[in-house]
Short mmCIF file of C-alpha atoms in Angstrom, two decimals:
data_model
loop_
_atom_site.label_atom_id
_atom_site.label_comp_id
_atom_site.label_asym_id
_atom_site.label_seq_id
_atom_site.Cartn_x
_atom_site.Cartn_y
_atom_site.Cartn_z
CA UNK R 1223 -2.03 -55.71 248.62
CA UNK R 1224 -4.91 -56.56 246.25
CA UNK R 1225 -3.86 -58.89 243.44
CA UNK R 1226 -6.02 -59.45 240.36
CA UNK R 1227 -5.40 -62.96 239.02
CA UNK R 1228 -7.35 -65.32 236.79
CA UNK R 1229 -8.12 -68.93 237.70
CA UNK R 1230 -6.31 -70.67 234.80
CA UNK R 1231 -4.21 -73.51 236.25
CA UNK R 1232 -5.89 -74.73 239.42
CA UNK R 1233 -2.83 -76.33 241.06
CA UNK R 1234 -0.66 -73.25 240.48
CA UNK R 1235 -3.41 -70.95 241.76
CA UNK R 1236 -3.88 -73.18 244.82
CA UNK R 1237 -0.31 -72.32 245.83
CA UNK R 1238 -0.37 -68.67 244.72
CA UNK R 1239 -3.40 -67.67 246.82
CA UNK R 1240 -1.70 -68.95 250.01
CA UNK R 1241 0.28 -65.70 250.28
CA UNK R 1242 -0.48 -62.76 252.52
CA UNK R 1243 -2.53 -60.74 250.05
CA UNK R 1244 -6.14 -60.38 248.92
CA UNK R 1245 -6.65 -62.26 245.66
CA UNK R 1246 -9.34 -61.05 243.27
CA UNK R 1247 -10.53 -63.79 240.90
CA UNK R 1248 -12.66 -62.66 237.91
CA UNK R 1249 -15.90 -64.59 237.54
CA UNK R 1250 -18.03 -65.09 234.41
CA UNK R 1251 -18.13 -63.83 231.75
CA UNK R 1252 -14.48 -62.72 232.00
CA UNK R 1253 -13.11 -65.63 234.04
CA UNK R 1254 -13.85 -68.94 235.74
CA UNK R 1255 -14.22 -67.56 239.26
CA UNK R 1256 -13.37 -69.75 242.25
CA UNK R 1257 -15.01 -72.90 240.80
CA UNK R 1258 -15.93 -73.96 244.32
CA UNK R 1259 -12.36 -73.82 245.65
CA UNK R 1260 -11.93 -73.11 249.35
CA UNK R 1261 -9.44 -70.25 249.15
CA UNK R 1262 -9.99 -68.02 252.22
CA UNK R 1263 -7.81 -65.17 250.92
CA UNK R 1264 -9.51 -65.09 247.50
CA UNK R 1265 -12.86 -63.73 246.42
CA UNK R 1266 -14.70 -63.80 243.13
CA UNK R 1267 -15.14 -60.37 241.55
CA UNK R 1268 -16.76 -58.60 238.63
CA UNK R 1269 -14.09 -56.84 236.57
CA UNK R 1270 -16.14 -53.64 236.50
CA UNK R 1271 -15.68 -53.34 240.28
CA UNK R 1272 -11.99 -54.24 240.52
CA UNK R 1273 -9.56 -51.95 242.32
CA UNK R 1274 -6.23 -53.80 242.49
CA UNK R 1275 -2.60 -52.93 243.14
CA UNK R 1276 -1.23 -55.35 240.54
CA UNK R 1277 -2.53 -57.90 238.02
CA UNK R 1278 -1.06 -61.29 237.11
CA UNK R 1279 -2.06 -62.09 233.53
CA UNK R 1280 -1.64 -65.62 232.13
CA UNK R 1281 -3.20 -65.34 228.66
CA UNK R 1282 -2.85 -62.63 226.02
CA UNK R 1283 -6.63 -62.15 225.94
CA UNK R 1284 -6.60 -61.15 229.60
CA UNK R 1285 -4.44 -58.07 228.96
CA UNK R 1286 -7.34 -56.14 227.47
CA UNK R 1287 -9.49 -57.00 230.50
CA UNK R 1288 -7.18 -55.42 233.09
CA UNK R 1289 -8.68 -52.11 234.24
CA UNK R 1290 -6.61 -49.08 233.25
CA UNK R 1291 -3.92 -47.99 235.68
CA UNK R 1292 -3.24 -51.42 237.19
CA UNK R 1293 0.36 -52.59 236.61
CA UNK R 1294 0.70 -56.02 234.98
CA UNK R 1295 2.95 -59.07 235.32
CA UNK R 1296 2.65 -61.66 232.54
CA UNK R 1297 3.01 -65.28 233.72
CA UNK R 1298 3.86 -67.97 231.15
CA UNK R 1299 3.08 -71.54 232.23
CA UNK R 1300 3.94 -73.37 229.03
CA UNK R 1301 6.89 -74.63 227.02
CA UNK R 1302 7.13 -73.38 223.42
CA UNK R 1303 6.40 -75.78 220.59
CA UNK R 1304 9.94 -75.22 219.27
CA UNK R 1305 13.13 -73.60 220.65
CA UNK R 1306 12.97 -70.56 218.31
CA UNK R 1307 9.29 -69.76 218.85
CA UNK R 1308 8.63 -66.08 219.44
CA UNK R 1309 6.67 -65.42 222.60
CA UNK R 1310 3.47 -63.38 222.08
CA UNK R 1311 4.80 -60.89 224.66
CA UNK R 1312 8.23 -60.58 223.02
CA UNK R 1313 9.60 -57.01 222.97
CA UNK R 1314 7.03 -55.91 225.58
CA UNK R 1315 8.14 -53.26 228.12
CA UNK R 1316 6.76 -55.22 231.09
CA UNK R 1317 7.95 -58.21 233.10
CA UNK R 1318 7.38 -61.82 232.00
CA UNK R 1319 7.66 -64.63 234.55
CA UNK R 1320 8.43 -68.25 233.61
CA UNK R 1321 7.70 -71.21 235.88
CA UNK R 1322 10.84 -73.16 234.85
CA UNK R 1323 14.36 -72.31 233.74
CA UNK R 1324 13.87 -74.57 230.72
CA UNK R 1325 10.96 -72.46 229.52
CA UNK R 1326 12.96 -69.27 230.03
CA UNK R 1327 15.77 -70.79 227.97
CA UNK R 1328 13.55 -71.97 225.11
CA UNK R 1329 11.11 -69.11 224.56
CA UNK R 1330 12.35 -66.23 222.38
CA UNK R 1331 11.12 -63.24 224.37
CA UNK R 1332 13.11 -60.61 222.49
CA UNK R 1333 13.85 -57.58 224.64
CA UNK R 1334 11.17 -58.38 227.25
CA UNK R 1335 12.62 -58.67 230.75
CA UNK R 1336 12.14 -62.20 232.07
CA UNK R 1337 12.62 -63.95 235.38
CA UNK R 1338 11.86 -67.40 236.81
CA UNK R 1339 9.81 -68.25 239.89
CA UNK R 1340 9.81 -72.01 240.18
CA UNK R 1341 6.69 -73.89 241.20
CA UNK R 1342 5.63 -74.17 244.80
CA UNK R 1343 3.33 -76.86 246.15
CA UNK R 1344 1.05 -76.97 249.17
CA UNK R 1345 2.57 -79.93 251.02
CA UNK R 1346 0.06 -82.82 251.11
CA UNK R 1347 2.22 -84.64 253.65
CA UNK R 1348 4.24 -87.85 253.50
CA UNK R 1349 1.31 -90.10 252.51
CA UNK R 1350 3.31 -92.77 250.67
CA UNK R 1351 2.58 -96.41 251.49
CA UNK R 1352 3.57 -98.07 248.18
CA UNK R 1353 1.40 -101.02 249.17
CA UNK R 1354 0.32 -101.69 245.58
CA UNK R 1355 3.16 -102.89 243.29
CA UNK R 1356 1.87 -100.60 240.53
CA UNK R 1357 3.15 -97.53 238.67
CA UNK R 1358 1.00 -94.39 238.99
CA UNK R 1359 0.72 -91.86 236.17
CA UNK R 1360 -1.19 -88.55 236.35
CA UNK R 1361 -2.04 -86.93 233.02
CA UNK R 1362 -5.05 -85.19 231.52
CA UNK R 1363 -6.43 -86.18 228.09
CA UNK R 1364 -3.74 -88.79 227.31
CA UNK R 1365 -5.46 -90.08 224.15
CA UNK R 1366 -5.83 -86.64 222.59
CA UNK R 1367 -2.33 -85.49 223.59
CA UNK R 1368 -0.64 -88.72 222.49
CA UNK R 1369 3.14 -88.72 222.05
CA UNK R 1370 3.58 -85.34 223.76
CA UNK R 1371 2.67 -86.91 227.12
CA UNK R 1372 4.12 -90.35 226.28
CA UNK R 1373 0.85 -92.21 225.84
CA UNK R 1374 2.50 -94.40 223.19
CA UNK R 1375 5.03 -95.59 225.82
CA UNK R 1376 2.44 -96.89 228.27
CA UNK R 1377 2.25 -100.31 226.56
CA UNK R 1378 5.95 -100.84 227.19
CA UNK R 1379 5.69 -99.94 230.86
CA UNK R 1380 2.52 -102.02 231.29
CA UNK R 1381 4.56 -105.08 230.26
CA UNK R 1382 6.79 -104.45 233.31
CA UNK R 1383 4.25 -103.46 235.99
CA UNK R 1384 0.52 -102.78 236.36
CA UNK R 1385 -0.34 -99.18 235.42
CA UNK R 1386 -2.89 -96.88 237.05
CA UNK R 1387 -3.39 -93.68 235.03
CA UNK R 1388 -5.28 -90.88 236.78
CA UNK R 1389 -6.67 -87.68 235.27
CA UNK R 1390 -9.32 -86.26 232.99
CA UNK R 1391 -10.09 -88.44 229.98
CA UNK R 1392 -8.09 -91.43 231.23
CA UNK R 1393 -11.17 -93.64 230.96
CA UNK R 1394 -10.40 -93.74 227.23
CA UNK R 1395 -7.32 -95.84 228.02
CA UNK R 1396 -9.44 -98.81 229.04
CA UNK R 1397 -8.01 -101.05 231.75
CA UNK R 1398 -5.34 -98.52 232.82
CA UNK R 1399 -7.68 -95.56 233.22
CA UNK R 1400 -8.65 -94.54 236.77
CA UNK R 1401 -10.47 -91.27 235.97
CA UNK R 1402 -10.37 -87.83 237.54
CA UNK R 1403 -10.51 -87.29 241.32
CA UNK R 1404 -10.52 -84.39 243.81
CA UNK R 1405 -6.96 -83.49 244.77
CA UNK R 1406 -7.04 -84.99 248.28
CA UNK R 1407 -8.46 -88.28 246.98
CA UNK R 1408 -5.93 -88.31 244.13
CA UNK R 1409 -3.03 -87.86 246.54
CA UNK R 1410 -4.15 -90.75 248.74
CA UNK R 1411 -4.71 -93.07 245.79
CA UNK R 1412 -1.47 -92.24 243.99
CA UNK R 1413 0.50 -92.66 247.23
CA UNK R 1414 -0.69 -96.27 247.51
CA UNK R 1415 1.23 -97.12 244.31
CA UNK R 1416 4.85 -98.24 244.47
CA UNK R 1417 6.23 -95.52 242.19
CA UNK R 1418 5.35 -92.47 240.15
CA UNK R 1419 5.94 -92.75 236.38
CA UNK R 1420 6.41 -89.58 234.31
CA UNK R 1421 6.57 -90.58 230.60
CA UNK R 1422 6.07 -87.03 229.29
CA UNK R 1423 8.20 -85.93 226.33
CA UNK R 1424 7.42 -82.25 226.00
CA UNK R 1425 5.55 -80.15 228.50
CA UNK R 1426 6.28 -77.66 231.22
CA UNK R 1427 7.16 -79.28 234.54
CA UNK R 1428 3.99 -81.04 235.70
CA UNK R 1429 2.84 -80.16 239.20
CA UNK R 1430 1.64 -83.75 239.59
CA UNK R 1431 5.29 -84.86 239.46
CA UNK R 1432 6.29 -82.41 242.19
CA UNK R 1433 3.25 -83.42 244.25
CA UNK R 1434 4.24 -87.10 243.92
CA UNK R 1435 7.68 -86.23 245.26
CA UNK R 1436 6.08 -84.40 248.18
CA UNK R 1437 4.01 -87.53 248.87
CA UNK R 1438 7.27 -89.46 249.28
CA UNK R 1439 7.13 -91.44 246.01
CA UNK R 1440 10.15 -92.67 244.03
CA UNK R 1441 10.22 -91.33 240.47
CA UNK R 1442 10.84 -92.92 237.07
CA UNK R 1443 10.83 -90.20 234.42
CA UNK R 1444 11.88 -89.27 230.92
CA UNK R 1445 14.81 -86.84 231.05
CA UNK R 1446 12.97 -84.15 229.10
CA UNK R 1447 12.35 -80.44 229.64
CA UNK R 1448 12.79 -79.46 233.34
CA UNK R 1449 12.79 -83.01 234.77
CA UNK R 1450 16.58 -83.27 234.89
CA UNK R 1451 16.61 -80.31 237.30
CA UNK R 1452 13.56 -81.40 239.30
CA UNK R 1453 14.41 -85.04 240.06
CA UNK R 1454 17.81 -85.82 241.64
CA UNK R 1455 19.53 -89.20 241.00
CA UNK R 1456 18.85 -90.43 244.53
CA UNK R 1457 15.08 -90.00 244.01
CA UNK R 1458 14.69 -92.58 241.25
CA UNK R 1459 15.60 -93.09 237.60
CA UNK R 1460 15.71 -90.31 234.99
CA UNK R 1461 16.76 -91.17 231.45
CA UNK R 1462 15.93 -90.82 227.75
CA UNK R 1463 16.59 -94.56 227.38
CA UNK R 1464 13.15 -96.15 227.77
CA UNK R 1465 14.70 -99.57 228.40
CA UNK R 1466 16.58 -98.09 231.37
CA UNK R 1467 13.31 -96.67 232.68
CA UNK R 1468 11.64 -100.08 232.28
CA UNK R 1469 14.40 -101.61 234.39
CA UNK R 1470 13.90 -98.87 236.96
CA UNK R 1471 10.17 -99.63 237.20
CA UNK R 1472 10.85 -103.36 237.55
CA UNK R 1473 13.44 -102.81 240.27
CA UNK R 1474 11.19 -100.55 242.35
CA UNK R 1475 8.22 -102.90 242.03
CA UNK R 1476 10.42 -105.76 243.25
CA UNK R 1477 12.10 -103.85 246.10
CA UNK R 1478 9.71 -101.95 248.43
CA UNK R 1479 12.56 -100.91 250.76
CA UNK R 1480 14.46 -99.27 247.88
CA UNK R 1481 11.26 -97.56 246.71
CA UNK R 1482 10.61 -96.15 250.19
CA UNK R 1483 14.18 -94.87 250.53
CA UNK R 1484 14.17 -93.19 247.11
CA UNK R 1485 10.75 -91.71 247.89
CA UNK R 1486 12.13 -90.25 251.12
CA UNK R 1487 14.93 -88.61 249.13
CA UNK R 1488 12.41 -87.30 246.58
CA UNK R 1489 10.32 -85.71 249.33
CA UNK R 1490 13.30 -84.03 250.99
CA UNK R 1491 14.45 -82.58 247.67
CA UNK R 1492 10.96 -81.38 246.70
CA UNK R 1493 10.41 -79.67 250.04
CA UNK R 1494 13.71 -77.83 249.64
CA UNK R 1495 13.29 -76.72 246.00
CA UNK R 1496 9.53 -76.61 245.47
CA UNK R 1497 8.27 -75.72 248.93
CA UNK R 1498 5.56 -73.12 249.34
CA UNK R 1499 7.64 -70.62 251.34
CA UNK R 1500 10.26 -69.99 248.64
CA UNK R 1501 7.54 -69.74 245.98
CA UNK R 1502 5.56 -67.14 247.93
CA UNK R 1503 8.68 -65.14 248.84
CA UNK R 1504 9.59 -64.92 245.15
CA UNK R 1505 6.13 -63.67 244.26
CA UNK R 1506 6.03 -61.20 247.16
CA UNK R 1507 9.23 -59.63 245.86
CA UNK R 1508 7.90 -59.26 242.30
CA UNK R 1509 4.44 -58.06 243.29
CA UNK R 1510 5.98 -55.35 245.48
CA UNK R 1511 8.41 -54.30 242.74
CA UNK R 1512 5.80 -54.05 239.98
CA UNK R 1513 3.10 -52.43 242.12
CA UNK R 1514 5.53 -49.62 242.98
#
């Protein structure tokens, strides 16, 4: 079928367009277009020419842009700011999809029907070497986002192991910042580090965490939002006790064999829960249901 979908979150879209449909991506002025992405099943379109079977909307403003007669699914990527926050699509007669069970639990969606389709990731392969006894972090705009993404905790972890922080705006961190990179370069560079550190307090489940698990990296993460479901005990250390996380970083830096074994467990778990096949099957089911 023909699916109208906006390019909002690049990593999510990179998985979504791997299905067996034709994906219509609005270009300027009503969308970002492909932004140079090599997505063979997707093409950039002008909204005035769109004839689609179903639309996947990810922002309220996009609803008014969907041509009349096209059924709509609303996809929510984010965690609410507070557990009793009313969703902008609350009490809507359509279907709202969350990307994590935590988000579904925390958003107040009123009478709107909701479901969860967990993230899927295009497998980058088991690239882990862990040759550098460093902790890798991937986060965008860490200075601006501050405590939400755990930027204030980096000093504590840097006292235990060298930090390499990748992502947009990380140059502002000084010696830790490694800047933004194309996804394939990022995967290779992150996989050279001994472990993946996820110091995020409050955000939806980051795809960079799931990608690190696919790479075969052991994980040290704050036990916040969906992380407790996404990272099993055998894949690393998950806790709200920062001192326990510091000890976890130190242990992995000192023990490459342990790091490799926990990374192997992380990869096996991620392939089973966040593999591309299950993600696409879930979306196929919903797209068929709503388009009917």
